[in-house]
Structure formats: C-alpha cells, structure tokens
Short mmCIF file of C-alpha atoms and ligand atoms in Angstrom, two decimals:
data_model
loop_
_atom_site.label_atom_id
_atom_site.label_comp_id
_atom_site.label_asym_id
_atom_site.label_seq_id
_atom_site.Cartn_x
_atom_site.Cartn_y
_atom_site.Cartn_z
CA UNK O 405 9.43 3.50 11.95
CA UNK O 406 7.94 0.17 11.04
CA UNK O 407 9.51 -2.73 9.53
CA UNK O 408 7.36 -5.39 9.77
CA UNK O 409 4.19 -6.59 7.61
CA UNK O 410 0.70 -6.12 9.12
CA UNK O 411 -1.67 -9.22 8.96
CA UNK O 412 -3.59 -8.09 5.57
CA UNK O 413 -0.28 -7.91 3.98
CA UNK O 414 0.96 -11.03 5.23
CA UNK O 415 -2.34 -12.44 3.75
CA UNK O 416 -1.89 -11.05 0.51
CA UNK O 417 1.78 -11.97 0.56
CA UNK O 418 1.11 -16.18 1.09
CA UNK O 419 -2.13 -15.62 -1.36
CA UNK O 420 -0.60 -14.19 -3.91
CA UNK O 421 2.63 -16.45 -3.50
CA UNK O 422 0.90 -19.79 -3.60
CA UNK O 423 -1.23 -18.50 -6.63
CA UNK O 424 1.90 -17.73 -8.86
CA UNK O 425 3.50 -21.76 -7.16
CA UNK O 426 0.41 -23.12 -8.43
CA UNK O 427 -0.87 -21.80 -11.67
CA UNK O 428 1.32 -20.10 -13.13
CA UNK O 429 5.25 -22.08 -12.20
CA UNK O 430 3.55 -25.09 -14.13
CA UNK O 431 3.20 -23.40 -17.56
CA UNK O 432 6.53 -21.58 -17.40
CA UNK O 433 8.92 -24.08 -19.19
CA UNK O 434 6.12 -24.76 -21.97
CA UNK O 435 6.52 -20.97 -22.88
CA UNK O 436 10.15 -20.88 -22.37
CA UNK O 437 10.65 -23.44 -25.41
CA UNK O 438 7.88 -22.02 -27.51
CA UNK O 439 7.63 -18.55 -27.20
CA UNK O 440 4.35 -18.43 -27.08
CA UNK O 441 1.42 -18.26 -24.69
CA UNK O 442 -1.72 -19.94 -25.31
CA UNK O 443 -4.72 -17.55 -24.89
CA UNK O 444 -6.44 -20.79 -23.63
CA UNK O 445 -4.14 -20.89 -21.17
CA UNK O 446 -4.44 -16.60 -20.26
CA UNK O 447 -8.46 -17.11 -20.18
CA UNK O 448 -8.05 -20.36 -17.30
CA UNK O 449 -5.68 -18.18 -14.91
CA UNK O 450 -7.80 -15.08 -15.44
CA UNK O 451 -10.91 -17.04 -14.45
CA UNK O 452 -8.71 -18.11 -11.37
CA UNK O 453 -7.28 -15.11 -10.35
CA UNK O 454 -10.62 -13.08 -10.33
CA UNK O 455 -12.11 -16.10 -8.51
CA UNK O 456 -8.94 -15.61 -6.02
CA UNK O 457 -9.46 -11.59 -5.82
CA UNK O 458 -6.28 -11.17 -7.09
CA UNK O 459 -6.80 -10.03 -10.54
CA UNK O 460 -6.91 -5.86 -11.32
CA UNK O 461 -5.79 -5.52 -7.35
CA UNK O 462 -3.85 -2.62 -7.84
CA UNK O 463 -7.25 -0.35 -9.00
CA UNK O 464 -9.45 1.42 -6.18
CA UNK O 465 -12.72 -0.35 -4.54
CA UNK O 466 -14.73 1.45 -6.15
CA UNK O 467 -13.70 0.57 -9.64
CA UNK O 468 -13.91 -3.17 -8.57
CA UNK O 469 -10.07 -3.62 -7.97
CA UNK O 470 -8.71 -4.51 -4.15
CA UNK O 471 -7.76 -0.99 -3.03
CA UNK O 472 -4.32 -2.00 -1.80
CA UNK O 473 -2.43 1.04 -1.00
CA UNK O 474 0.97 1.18 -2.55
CA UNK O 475 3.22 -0.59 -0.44
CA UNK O 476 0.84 -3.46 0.15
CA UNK O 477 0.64 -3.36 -4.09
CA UNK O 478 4.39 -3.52 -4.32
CA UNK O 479 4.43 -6.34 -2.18
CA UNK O 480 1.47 -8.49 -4.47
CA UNK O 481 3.72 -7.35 -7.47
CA UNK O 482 7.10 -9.06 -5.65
CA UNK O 483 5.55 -12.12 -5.68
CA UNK O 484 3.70 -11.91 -9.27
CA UNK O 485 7.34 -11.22 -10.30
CA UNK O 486 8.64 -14.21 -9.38
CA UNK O 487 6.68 -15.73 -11.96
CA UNK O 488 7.36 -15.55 -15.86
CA UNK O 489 6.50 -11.95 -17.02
CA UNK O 490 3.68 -12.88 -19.63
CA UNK O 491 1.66 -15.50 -17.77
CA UNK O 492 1.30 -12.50 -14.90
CA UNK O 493 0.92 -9.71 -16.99
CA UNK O 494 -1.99 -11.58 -19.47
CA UNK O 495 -3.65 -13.58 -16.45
CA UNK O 496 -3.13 -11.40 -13.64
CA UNK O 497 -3.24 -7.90 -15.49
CA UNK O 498 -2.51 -5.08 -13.74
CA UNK O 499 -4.43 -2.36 -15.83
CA UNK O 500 -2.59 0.68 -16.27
CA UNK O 501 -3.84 3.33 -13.57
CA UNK O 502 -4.21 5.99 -16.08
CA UNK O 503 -7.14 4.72 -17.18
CA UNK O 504 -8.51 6.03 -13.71
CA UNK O 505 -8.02 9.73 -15.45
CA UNK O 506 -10.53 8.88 -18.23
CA UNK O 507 -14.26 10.57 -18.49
CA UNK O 508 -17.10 8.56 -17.17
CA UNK O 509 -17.68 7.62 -20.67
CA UNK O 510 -13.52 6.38 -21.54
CA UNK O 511 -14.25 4.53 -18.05
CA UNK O 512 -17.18 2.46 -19.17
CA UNK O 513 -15.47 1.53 -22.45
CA UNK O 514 -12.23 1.25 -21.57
CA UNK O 515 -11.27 0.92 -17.51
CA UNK O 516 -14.18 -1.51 -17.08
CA UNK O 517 -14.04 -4.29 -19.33
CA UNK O 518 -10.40 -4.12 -18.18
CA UNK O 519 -11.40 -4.38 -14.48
CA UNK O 520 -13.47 -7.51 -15.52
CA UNK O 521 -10.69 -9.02 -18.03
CA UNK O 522 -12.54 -8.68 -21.73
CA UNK O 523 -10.12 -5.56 -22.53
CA UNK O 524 -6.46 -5.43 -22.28
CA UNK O 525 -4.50 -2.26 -22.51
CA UNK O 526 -0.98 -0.78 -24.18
CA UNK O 527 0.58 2.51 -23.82
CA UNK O 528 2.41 3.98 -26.49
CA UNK O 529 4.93 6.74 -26.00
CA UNK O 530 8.52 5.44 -27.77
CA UNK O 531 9.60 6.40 -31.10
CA UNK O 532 12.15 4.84 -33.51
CA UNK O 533 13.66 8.20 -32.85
CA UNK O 534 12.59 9.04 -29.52
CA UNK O 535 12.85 6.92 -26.83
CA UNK O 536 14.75 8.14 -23.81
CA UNK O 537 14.20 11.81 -25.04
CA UNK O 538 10.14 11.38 -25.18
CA UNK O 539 9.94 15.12 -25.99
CA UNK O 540 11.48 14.64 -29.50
CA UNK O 541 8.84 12.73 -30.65
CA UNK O 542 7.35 12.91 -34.17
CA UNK O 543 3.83 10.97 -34.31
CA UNK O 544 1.88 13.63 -34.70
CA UNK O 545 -2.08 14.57 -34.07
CA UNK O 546 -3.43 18.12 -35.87
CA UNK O 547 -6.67 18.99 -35.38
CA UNK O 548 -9.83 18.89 -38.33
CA UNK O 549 -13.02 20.36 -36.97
CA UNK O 550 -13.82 18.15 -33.94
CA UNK O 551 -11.70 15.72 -35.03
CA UNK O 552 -8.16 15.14 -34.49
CA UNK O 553 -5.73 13.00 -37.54
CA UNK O 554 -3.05 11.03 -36.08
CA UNK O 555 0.02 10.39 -38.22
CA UNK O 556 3.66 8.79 -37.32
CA UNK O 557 5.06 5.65 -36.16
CA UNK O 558 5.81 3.87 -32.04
CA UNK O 559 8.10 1.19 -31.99
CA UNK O 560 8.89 -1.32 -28.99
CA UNK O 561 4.95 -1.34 -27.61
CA UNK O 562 4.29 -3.91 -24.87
CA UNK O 563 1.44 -5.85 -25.38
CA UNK O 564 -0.02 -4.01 -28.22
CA UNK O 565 -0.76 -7.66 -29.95
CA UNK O 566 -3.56 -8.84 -27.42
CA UNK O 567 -4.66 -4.94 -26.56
CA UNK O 568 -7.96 -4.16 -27.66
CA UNK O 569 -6.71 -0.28 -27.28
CA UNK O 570 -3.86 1.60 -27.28
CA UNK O 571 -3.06 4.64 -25.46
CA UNK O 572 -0.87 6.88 -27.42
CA UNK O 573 1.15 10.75 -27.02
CA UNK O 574 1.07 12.11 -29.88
CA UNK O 575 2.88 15.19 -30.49
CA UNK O 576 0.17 18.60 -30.72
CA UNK O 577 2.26 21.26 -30.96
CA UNK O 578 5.04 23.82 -29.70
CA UNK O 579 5.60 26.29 -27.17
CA UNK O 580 8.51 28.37 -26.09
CA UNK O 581 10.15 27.76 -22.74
CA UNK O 582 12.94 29.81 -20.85
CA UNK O 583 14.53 26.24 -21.95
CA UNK O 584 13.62 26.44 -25.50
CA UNK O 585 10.72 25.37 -27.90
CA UNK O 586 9.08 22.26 -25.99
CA UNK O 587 6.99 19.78 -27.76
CA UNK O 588 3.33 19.62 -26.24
CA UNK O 589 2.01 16.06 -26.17
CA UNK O 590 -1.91 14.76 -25.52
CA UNK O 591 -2.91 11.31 -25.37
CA UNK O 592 -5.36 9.51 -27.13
CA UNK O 593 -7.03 6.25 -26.82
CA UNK O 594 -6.92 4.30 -30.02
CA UNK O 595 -9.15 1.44 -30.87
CA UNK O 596 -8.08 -1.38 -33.01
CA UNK O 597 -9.58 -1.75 -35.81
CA UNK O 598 -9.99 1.89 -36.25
CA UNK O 599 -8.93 3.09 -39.95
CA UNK O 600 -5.37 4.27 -40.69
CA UNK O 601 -4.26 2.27 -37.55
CA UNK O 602 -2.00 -0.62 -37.94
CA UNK O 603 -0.80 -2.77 -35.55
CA UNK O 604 2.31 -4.89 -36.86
CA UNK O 605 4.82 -7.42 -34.89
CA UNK O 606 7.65 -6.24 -33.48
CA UNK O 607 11.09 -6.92 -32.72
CA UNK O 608 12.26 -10.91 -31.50
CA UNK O 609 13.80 -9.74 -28.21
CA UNK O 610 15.68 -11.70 -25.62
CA UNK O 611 13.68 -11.01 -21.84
CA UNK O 612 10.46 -12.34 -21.13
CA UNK O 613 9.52 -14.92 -23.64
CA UNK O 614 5.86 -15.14 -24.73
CA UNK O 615 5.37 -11.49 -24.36
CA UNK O 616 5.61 -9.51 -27.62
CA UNK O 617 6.23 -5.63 -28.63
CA UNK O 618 4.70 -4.25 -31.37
CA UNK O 619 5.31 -1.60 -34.16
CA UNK O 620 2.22 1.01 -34.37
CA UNK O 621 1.51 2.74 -37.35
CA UNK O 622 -0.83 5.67 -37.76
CA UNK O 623 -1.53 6.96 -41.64
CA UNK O 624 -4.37 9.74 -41.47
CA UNK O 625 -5.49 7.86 -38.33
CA UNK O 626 -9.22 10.10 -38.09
CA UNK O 627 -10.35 10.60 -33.92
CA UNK O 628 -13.03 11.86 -32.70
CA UNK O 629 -12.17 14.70 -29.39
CA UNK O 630 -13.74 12.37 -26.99
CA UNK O 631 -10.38 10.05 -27.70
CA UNK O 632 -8.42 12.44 -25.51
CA UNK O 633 -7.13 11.34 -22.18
CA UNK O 634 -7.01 14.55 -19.80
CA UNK O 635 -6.92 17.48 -21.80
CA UNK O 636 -5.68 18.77 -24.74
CA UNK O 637 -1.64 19.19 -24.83
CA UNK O 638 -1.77 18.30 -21.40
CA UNK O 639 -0.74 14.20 -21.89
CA UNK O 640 2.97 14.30 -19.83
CA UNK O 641 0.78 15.90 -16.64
CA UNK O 642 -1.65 12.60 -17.04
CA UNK O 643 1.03 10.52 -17.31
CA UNK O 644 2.82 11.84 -15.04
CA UNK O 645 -0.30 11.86 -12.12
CA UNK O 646 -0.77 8.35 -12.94
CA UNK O 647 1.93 6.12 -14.14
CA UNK O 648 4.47 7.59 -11.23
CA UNK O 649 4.58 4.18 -9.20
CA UNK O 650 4.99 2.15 -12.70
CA UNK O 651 9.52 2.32 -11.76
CA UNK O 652 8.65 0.79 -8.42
CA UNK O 653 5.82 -2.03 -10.15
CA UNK O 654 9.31 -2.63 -12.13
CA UNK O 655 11.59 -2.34 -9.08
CA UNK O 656 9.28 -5.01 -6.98
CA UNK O 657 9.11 -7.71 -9.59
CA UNK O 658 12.73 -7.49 -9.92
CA UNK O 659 12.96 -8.53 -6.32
CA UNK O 660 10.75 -11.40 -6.70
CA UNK O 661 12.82 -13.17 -9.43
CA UNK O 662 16.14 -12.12 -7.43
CA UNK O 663 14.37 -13.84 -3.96
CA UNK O 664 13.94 -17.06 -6.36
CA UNK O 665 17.29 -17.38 -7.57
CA UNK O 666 18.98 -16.56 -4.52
CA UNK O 667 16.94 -19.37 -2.68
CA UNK O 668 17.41 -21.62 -5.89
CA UNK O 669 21.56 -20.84 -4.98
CA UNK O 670 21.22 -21.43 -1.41
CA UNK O 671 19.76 -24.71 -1.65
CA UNK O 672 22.12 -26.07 -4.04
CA UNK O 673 24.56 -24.32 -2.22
CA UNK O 674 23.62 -27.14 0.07
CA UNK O 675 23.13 -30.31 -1.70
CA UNK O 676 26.10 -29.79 -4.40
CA UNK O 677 29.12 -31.34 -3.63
CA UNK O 678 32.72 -31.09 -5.12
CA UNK O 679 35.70 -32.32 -3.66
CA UNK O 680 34.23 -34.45 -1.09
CA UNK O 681 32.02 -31.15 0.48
CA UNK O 682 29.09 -28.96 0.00
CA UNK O 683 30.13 -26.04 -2.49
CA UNK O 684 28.69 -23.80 -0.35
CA UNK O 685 31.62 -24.53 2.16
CA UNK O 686 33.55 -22.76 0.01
CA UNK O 687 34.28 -19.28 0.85
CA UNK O 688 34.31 -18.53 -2.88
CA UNK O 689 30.87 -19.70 -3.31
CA UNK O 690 29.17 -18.33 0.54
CA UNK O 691 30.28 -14.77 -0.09
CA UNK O 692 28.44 -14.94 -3.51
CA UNK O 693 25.41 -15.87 -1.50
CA UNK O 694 26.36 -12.86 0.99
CA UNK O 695 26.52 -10.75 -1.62
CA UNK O 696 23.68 -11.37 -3.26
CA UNK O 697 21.11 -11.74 -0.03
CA UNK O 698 22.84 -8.01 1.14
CA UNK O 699 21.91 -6.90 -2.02
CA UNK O 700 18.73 -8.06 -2.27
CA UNK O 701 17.68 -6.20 0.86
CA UNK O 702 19.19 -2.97 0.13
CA UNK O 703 16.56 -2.72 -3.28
CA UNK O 704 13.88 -4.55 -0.89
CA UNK O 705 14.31 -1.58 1.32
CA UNK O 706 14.79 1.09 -1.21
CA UNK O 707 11.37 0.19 -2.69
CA UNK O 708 9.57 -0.45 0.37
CA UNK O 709 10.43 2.52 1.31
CA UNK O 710 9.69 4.79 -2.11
CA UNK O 711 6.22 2.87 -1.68
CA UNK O 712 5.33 3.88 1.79
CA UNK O 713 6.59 7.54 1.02
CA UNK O 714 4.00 7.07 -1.86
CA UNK O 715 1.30 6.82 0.08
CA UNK O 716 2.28 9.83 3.08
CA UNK O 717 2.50 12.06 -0.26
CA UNK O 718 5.96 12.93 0.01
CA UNK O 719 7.70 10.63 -2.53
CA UNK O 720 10.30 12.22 -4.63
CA UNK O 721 11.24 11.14 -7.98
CA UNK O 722 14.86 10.37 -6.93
CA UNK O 723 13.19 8.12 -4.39
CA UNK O 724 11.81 6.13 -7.18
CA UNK O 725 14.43 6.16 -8.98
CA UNK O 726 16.59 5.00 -6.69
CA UNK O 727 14.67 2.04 -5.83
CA UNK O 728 14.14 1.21 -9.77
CA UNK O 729 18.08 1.67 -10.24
CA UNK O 730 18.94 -0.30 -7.72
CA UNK O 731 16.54 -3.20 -8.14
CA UNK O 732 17.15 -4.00 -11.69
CA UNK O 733 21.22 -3.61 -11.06
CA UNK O 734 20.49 -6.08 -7.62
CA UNK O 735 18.94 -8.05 -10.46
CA UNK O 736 21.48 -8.25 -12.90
CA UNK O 737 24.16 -9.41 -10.46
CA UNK O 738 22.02 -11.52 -8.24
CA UNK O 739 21.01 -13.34 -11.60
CA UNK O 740 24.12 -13.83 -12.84
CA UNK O 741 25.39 -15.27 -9.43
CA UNK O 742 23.07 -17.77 -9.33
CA UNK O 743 24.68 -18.87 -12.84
CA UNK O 744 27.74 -19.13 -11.33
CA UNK O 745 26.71 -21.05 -8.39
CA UNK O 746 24.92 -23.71 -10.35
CA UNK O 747 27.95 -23.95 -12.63
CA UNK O 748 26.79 -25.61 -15.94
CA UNK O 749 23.31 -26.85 -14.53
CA UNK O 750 22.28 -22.68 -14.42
CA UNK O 751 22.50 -22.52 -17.93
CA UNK O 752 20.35 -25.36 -18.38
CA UNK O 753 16.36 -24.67 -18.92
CA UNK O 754 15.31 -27.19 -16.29
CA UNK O 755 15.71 -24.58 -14.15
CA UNK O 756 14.32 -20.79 -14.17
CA UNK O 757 18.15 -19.65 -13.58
CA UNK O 758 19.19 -18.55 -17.19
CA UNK O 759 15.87 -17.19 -18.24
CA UNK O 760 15.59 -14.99 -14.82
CA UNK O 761 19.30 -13.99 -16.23
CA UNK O 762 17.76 -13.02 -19.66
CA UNK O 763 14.83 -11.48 -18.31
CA UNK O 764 17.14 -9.63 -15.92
CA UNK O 765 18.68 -7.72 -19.18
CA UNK O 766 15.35 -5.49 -20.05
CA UNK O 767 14.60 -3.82 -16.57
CA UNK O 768 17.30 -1.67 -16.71
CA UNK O 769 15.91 -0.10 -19.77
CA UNK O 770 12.42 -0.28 -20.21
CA UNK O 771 10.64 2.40 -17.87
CA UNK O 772 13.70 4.69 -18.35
CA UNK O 773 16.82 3.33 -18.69
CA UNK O 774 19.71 2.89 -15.62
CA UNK O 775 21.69 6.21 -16.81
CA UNK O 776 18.07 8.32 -17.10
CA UNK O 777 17.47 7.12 -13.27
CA UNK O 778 20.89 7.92 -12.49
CA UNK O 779 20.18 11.37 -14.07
CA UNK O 780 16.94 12.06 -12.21
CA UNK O 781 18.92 11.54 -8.84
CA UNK O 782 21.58 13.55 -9.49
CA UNK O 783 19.41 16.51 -11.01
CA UNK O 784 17.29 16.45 -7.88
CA UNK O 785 20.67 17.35 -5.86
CA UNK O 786 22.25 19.92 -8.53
CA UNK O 787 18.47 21.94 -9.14
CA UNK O 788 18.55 21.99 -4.72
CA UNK O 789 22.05 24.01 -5.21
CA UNK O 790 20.32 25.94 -8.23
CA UNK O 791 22.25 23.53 -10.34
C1 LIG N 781 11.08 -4.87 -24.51
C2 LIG N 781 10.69 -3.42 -24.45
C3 LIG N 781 9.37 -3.07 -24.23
C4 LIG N 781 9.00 -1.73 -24.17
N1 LIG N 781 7.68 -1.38 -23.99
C5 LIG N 781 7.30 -0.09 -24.16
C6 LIG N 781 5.91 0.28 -24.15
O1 LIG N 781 5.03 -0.54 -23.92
N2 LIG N 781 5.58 1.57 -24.41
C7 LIG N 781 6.52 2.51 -24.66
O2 LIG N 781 6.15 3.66 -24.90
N3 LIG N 781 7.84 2.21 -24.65
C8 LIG N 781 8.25 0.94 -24.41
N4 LIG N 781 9.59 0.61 -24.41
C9 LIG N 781 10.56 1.66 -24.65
C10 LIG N 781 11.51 1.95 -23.51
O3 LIG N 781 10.90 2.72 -22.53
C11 LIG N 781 12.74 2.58 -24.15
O4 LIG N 781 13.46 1.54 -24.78
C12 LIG N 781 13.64 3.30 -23.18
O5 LIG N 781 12.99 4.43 -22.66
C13 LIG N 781 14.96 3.74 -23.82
O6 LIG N 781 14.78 4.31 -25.08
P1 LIG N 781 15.63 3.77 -26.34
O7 LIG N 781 15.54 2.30 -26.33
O8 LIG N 781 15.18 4.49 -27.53
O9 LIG N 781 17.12 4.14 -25.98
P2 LIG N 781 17.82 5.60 -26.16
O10 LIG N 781 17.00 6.62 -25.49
O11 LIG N 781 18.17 5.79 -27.57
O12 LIG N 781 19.14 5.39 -25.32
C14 LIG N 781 20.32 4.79 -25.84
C15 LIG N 781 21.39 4.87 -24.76
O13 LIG N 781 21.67 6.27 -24.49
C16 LIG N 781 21.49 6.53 -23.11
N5 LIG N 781 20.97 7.88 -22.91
C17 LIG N 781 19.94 8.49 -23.55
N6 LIG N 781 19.74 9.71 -23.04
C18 LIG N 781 20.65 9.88 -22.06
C19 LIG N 781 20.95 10.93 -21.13
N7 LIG N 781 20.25 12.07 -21.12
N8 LIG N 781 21.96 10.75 -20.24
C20 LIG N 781 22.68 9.60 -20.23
N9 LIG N 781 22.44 8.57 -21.08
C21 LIG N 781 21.44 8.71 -21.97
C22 LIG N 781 20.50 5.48 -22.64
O14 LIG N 781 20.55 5.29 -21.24
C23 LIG N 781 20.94 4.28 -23.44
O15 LIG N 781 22.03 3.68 -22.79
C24 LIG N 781 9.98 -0.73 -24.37
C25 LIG N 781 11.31 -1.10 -24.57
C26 LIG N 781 11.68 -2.42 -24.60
C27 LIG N 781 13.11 -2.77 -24.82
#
C-alpha cells in the first residue's frame, strides 16, 4: 500500500493549484455579485489553460488530452474544485468521456472541437418526472425510415446554454424483465439549432453562481441514425462504460472547496481574538477544526482510494458511492463550520465562506442524490446475501 504522491502528481498538483490562485480566484467575487460569467472572460482562461496543458486533461493522449490515469485526474479535479464551479467548468472543461464511445465520424464533430475548446458539451438524462428513477422517463425517440423523431421534455440540464450539443436518452421502447417491463433508452447527440429542438433557461438555483441549467424541449425533433451514441436501446450500457468516475469528479471537487475553508478557519482560528485570546484557544472552536480536518481525510481517502481501485479494474459501485456520499456530507458540515468559526464575517461575501456553503447544498443531489448512494451501498451487501 502506497500513500504518498509520486513526482508527476505532485507536479500536476502545484500546476494545477497555482493556475486556479491565479486566474481563476481573481474573477470569483465579480461572478458572485452578478451571476454571470463573461464569455470574454471563459475564452482568456481557455487560451491559458491549453497554453498550461491543463485544459481537456482528463481525455487519453491520443485524443490530445493529458492521459492522467484516474487517481492522478481526481487529484487535478481537487484543486479545480477549489475554485468557483463555472469559471473551471467553462475555462478548464473537462469534456464528458462519453464522447470517447462515439464513431470516428461523432469524434471529429463532436470530441474534437471539444478537445481544442470551440465545442462545449451537455448531457441530458432528467425529466420533470424522472429524475432519480431515470428509467421512468418519457422523452421519447420512434423510429421513421432511417430516421429517428425525438419528442418530450429534460429539465435541470447543466450547461445546455453555452453547449453547442446535447447528448440526450431518450426513451426507445419496452422489454419484459423477471423485474417487470423495463424502459430501453439510446442516446442521441443533438445539435442546436436543429428543428423541433429548443433550448430554454432554466431554473434560478442557489449553488454555483454563473453556471446555468436549462429546460430542453424536443417537438417532432427529426435525426438522422448516425445521431446515436453506441447502439440502438443500448444508451444506460454507454453511460454506464463511460460516465462511472463522474461521482468521484464530484466527490474530489468537494474536497477542494472543504481544504479551502478549513484552512480559511484555521487561520482565523489564529488571528481572531475575543476575550483577550485567539478563538481558536477555545476548545469550542479547536474541536470544530478537529472535526472538520478528520473529516476531510476520511472522504480524501475514500476517493483516493475508489480512484486507484479504478484504475486496477476492480472498483465497485459502492466504492464510488461511498466516496461521493461521504464527500459531499464532509462538505456540508465542513462548510458550515467554517461559518461558524468566522462568526458574522463567514456570511459576508468578502470571503468564499458562504458561497462554498451554498455551493455545498447541490452535491448531494446532482449525480444521484445522498439516499440513491446510500441505496447502491446497501444493495451491494443485501444482493451478496441474495437480498
Ligand atoms: C443544479 C442541477 C444540475 C443538474 N444537471 C443535470 C444535467 O446536466 N443532466 C441531467 O440529466 N440531470 C441533471 N441534474 C439532475 C439531477 O441528477 C437530479 O436532480 C437528481 O438525480 C435527483 O432527481 P430529482 O431532482 O428529480 O429528485 P427525485 O428523484 O424526485 O428525488 C426526490 C427525493 O426523493 C428521494 N428518493 C428518490 N428515489 C429514492 C429511493 N429509491 N430511495 C430513497 N430516496 C429516494 C431523493 O433522494 C430525494 O431526496 C441536475 C440537477 C441539479 C439540481
């Protein structure tokens, strides 16, 4: 067993680190108070971060990314995460791996101009009436000839405003399980601008200002076959292949923000006085900062650890789950801590405190909420005793 960081990852760690410090901590409060996030301002940190090597890093070599394997990509996303969620999601995008299931043909129109920052991606999956329960969705897709026609509605879809494409499951059908009838879902790419799909603003929502979610709307949406992704019905075994590490891409940017705050606490912790001594004298304040540095390693472990099984192959989804549960709660609490700690100065938005406390509030729903990871660990112990 190994614990400590090899010299490429300690590399990647400080570069990545000092990148976020320097370009993107000074635009943070800007966005805070507006709410918005100049595309002026994406374009200059995507010039820098390609110039840096740190833009598309978690793609192969060979499509142009950095080839890190997974832990060493958890470890870049720690310290993008410490950083407001739009400026590193726009200017440091991450495309989503399962663009690395497309045809040689999606690759070249879609993966590419990704890779070289002239495309951004969205996937669409969530329903106004299916969200946790994916399988009950409605959107629909019924083949005409060659063609497919997309029909239906997604709600709540990240970065769908400043996508060029969307990547949707649409429902294609039924077939009977020993469970029941089961809902068979494909995925399609979707271009904007194609007719009969409409992309309209979403909901005002209270983590991650500057980043929006959108409302998708497909009305006789017309697709030609090569739009699939994978094959035909098959859309939950391509997601599935490739968006498995996307809980612990959540679970490691929750650890960056908690890392700030704590280190936010424990310096104040030291320069605050009350009653004639540093608050952090006081037992009431130190065991917060106990609590919340134990914490903080037991998800920093959890997902180190998910990551490295990632790459030996023999991950389980409990494993991921785990470290996704555990990070955002570690999250929540270390967070709200800090708060505390600061007293009325954490609410204040001279410092990151109080928005690292609202962002906190989405990761333990978004990529499957904290009672869905709770059921995928205790499933994987019941189905081993034929539960
Ligand atoms: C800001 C934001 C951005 C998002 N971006 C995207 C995106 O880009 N693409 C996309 O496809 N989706 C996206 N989502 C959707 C997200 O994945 C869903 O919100 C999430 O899966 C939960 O679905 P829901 O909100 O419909 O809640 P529901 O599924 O309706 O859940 C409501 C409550 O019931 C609980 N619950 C449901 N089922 C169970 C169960 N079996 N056992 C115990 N408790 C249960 C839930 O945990 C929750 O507490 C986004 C969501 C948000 C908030």
């Amino acid at each position: 067993m190994q614990f400590g960081m090899s010299e490429e990852q300690a590399m990647i760690v400080e570069t990545t680190r000092a990148f976020v410090e320097k370009e993107l901590y000074p635009h943070e409060l800007e966005i805070e108070r507006t709410g918005h996030l100049d595309m002026e301002v994406i374009k200059d940190i995507q010039a820098k971060a390609m110039q840096a090597g740190l833009y598309a890093a978690n793609m192969p070599e060979e499509v142009g990314g950095a080839g890190l394997d997974t832990l060493t990509w958890l470890m870049y996303e720690k310290e993008l995460g410490r950083a407001n969620y739009a400026l590193h999601w726009t200017g440091v995008a991450r495309p989503s791996n399962i663009l690395l299931a497309g045809t040689d043909e999606q690759k070249e129109k879609y993966l590419f101009p990704c890779m070289k920052g002239e495309k951004w991606d969205c996937l669409a999956m969530t329903e106004p009436d299916a969200g946790s329960d994916l399988r009950g969705m409605k959107a629909s897709a019924r083949q005409d000839g060659d063609d497919w026609i997309l029909n239906g509605t997604k709600h709540f879809i990240s970065h769908a405003d400043i996508a060029d494409f969307a990547i949707c499951f649409m429902a294609t059908g039924v077939e009977e399980t020993p469970r029941g009838p089961k809902k068979k879902i494909t995925a399609f790419f979707v271009d904007k601008g194609t007719p009969g799909f409409e992309v309209r603003d979403g909901y005002g929502n209270v983590s991650h200002r500057g980043y929006t979610n959108a409302v998708l709307e497909f009305d006789d949406c017309r697709l030609p076959s090569s739009a699939i992704l994978g094959e035909v019905d098959k859309g939950f075994d391509v997601a599935n292949t490739w968006l498995g590490a996307t809980r612990l891409q959540v679970a490691a940017t929750c650890l960056g923000r908690a890392e700030r705050a704590l280190q936010h606490s424990v310096e104040y912790a030291v320069e605050r006085k009350q009653f004639g001594q540093q608050i952090g004298k006081f037992q009431g304040i130190s065991f917060k900062l106990a609590d919340m540095a134990l914490e903080l390693k037991a998800a920093n472990l959890l997902t180190w650890e998910a990551g490295w099984k990632f790459d030996q192959g023999t991950v389980t989804e409990s494993d991921m789950s785990m470290a996704k549960l555990k990070a955002t709660e570690m999250l929540a609490m270390v967070a709200d801590e800090a708060i505390q700690i600061h007293g009325g100065m954490g609410l204040m938005d001279e410092l990151p405190l109080e928005r690292i406390w609202r962002d906190a509030r989405v990761e333990r729903i978004w990529e499957g909420t904290s009672e869905i990871q709770r059921h995928i660990i205790s499933r994987e112990m019941l189905r081993a005793l034929g539960g």
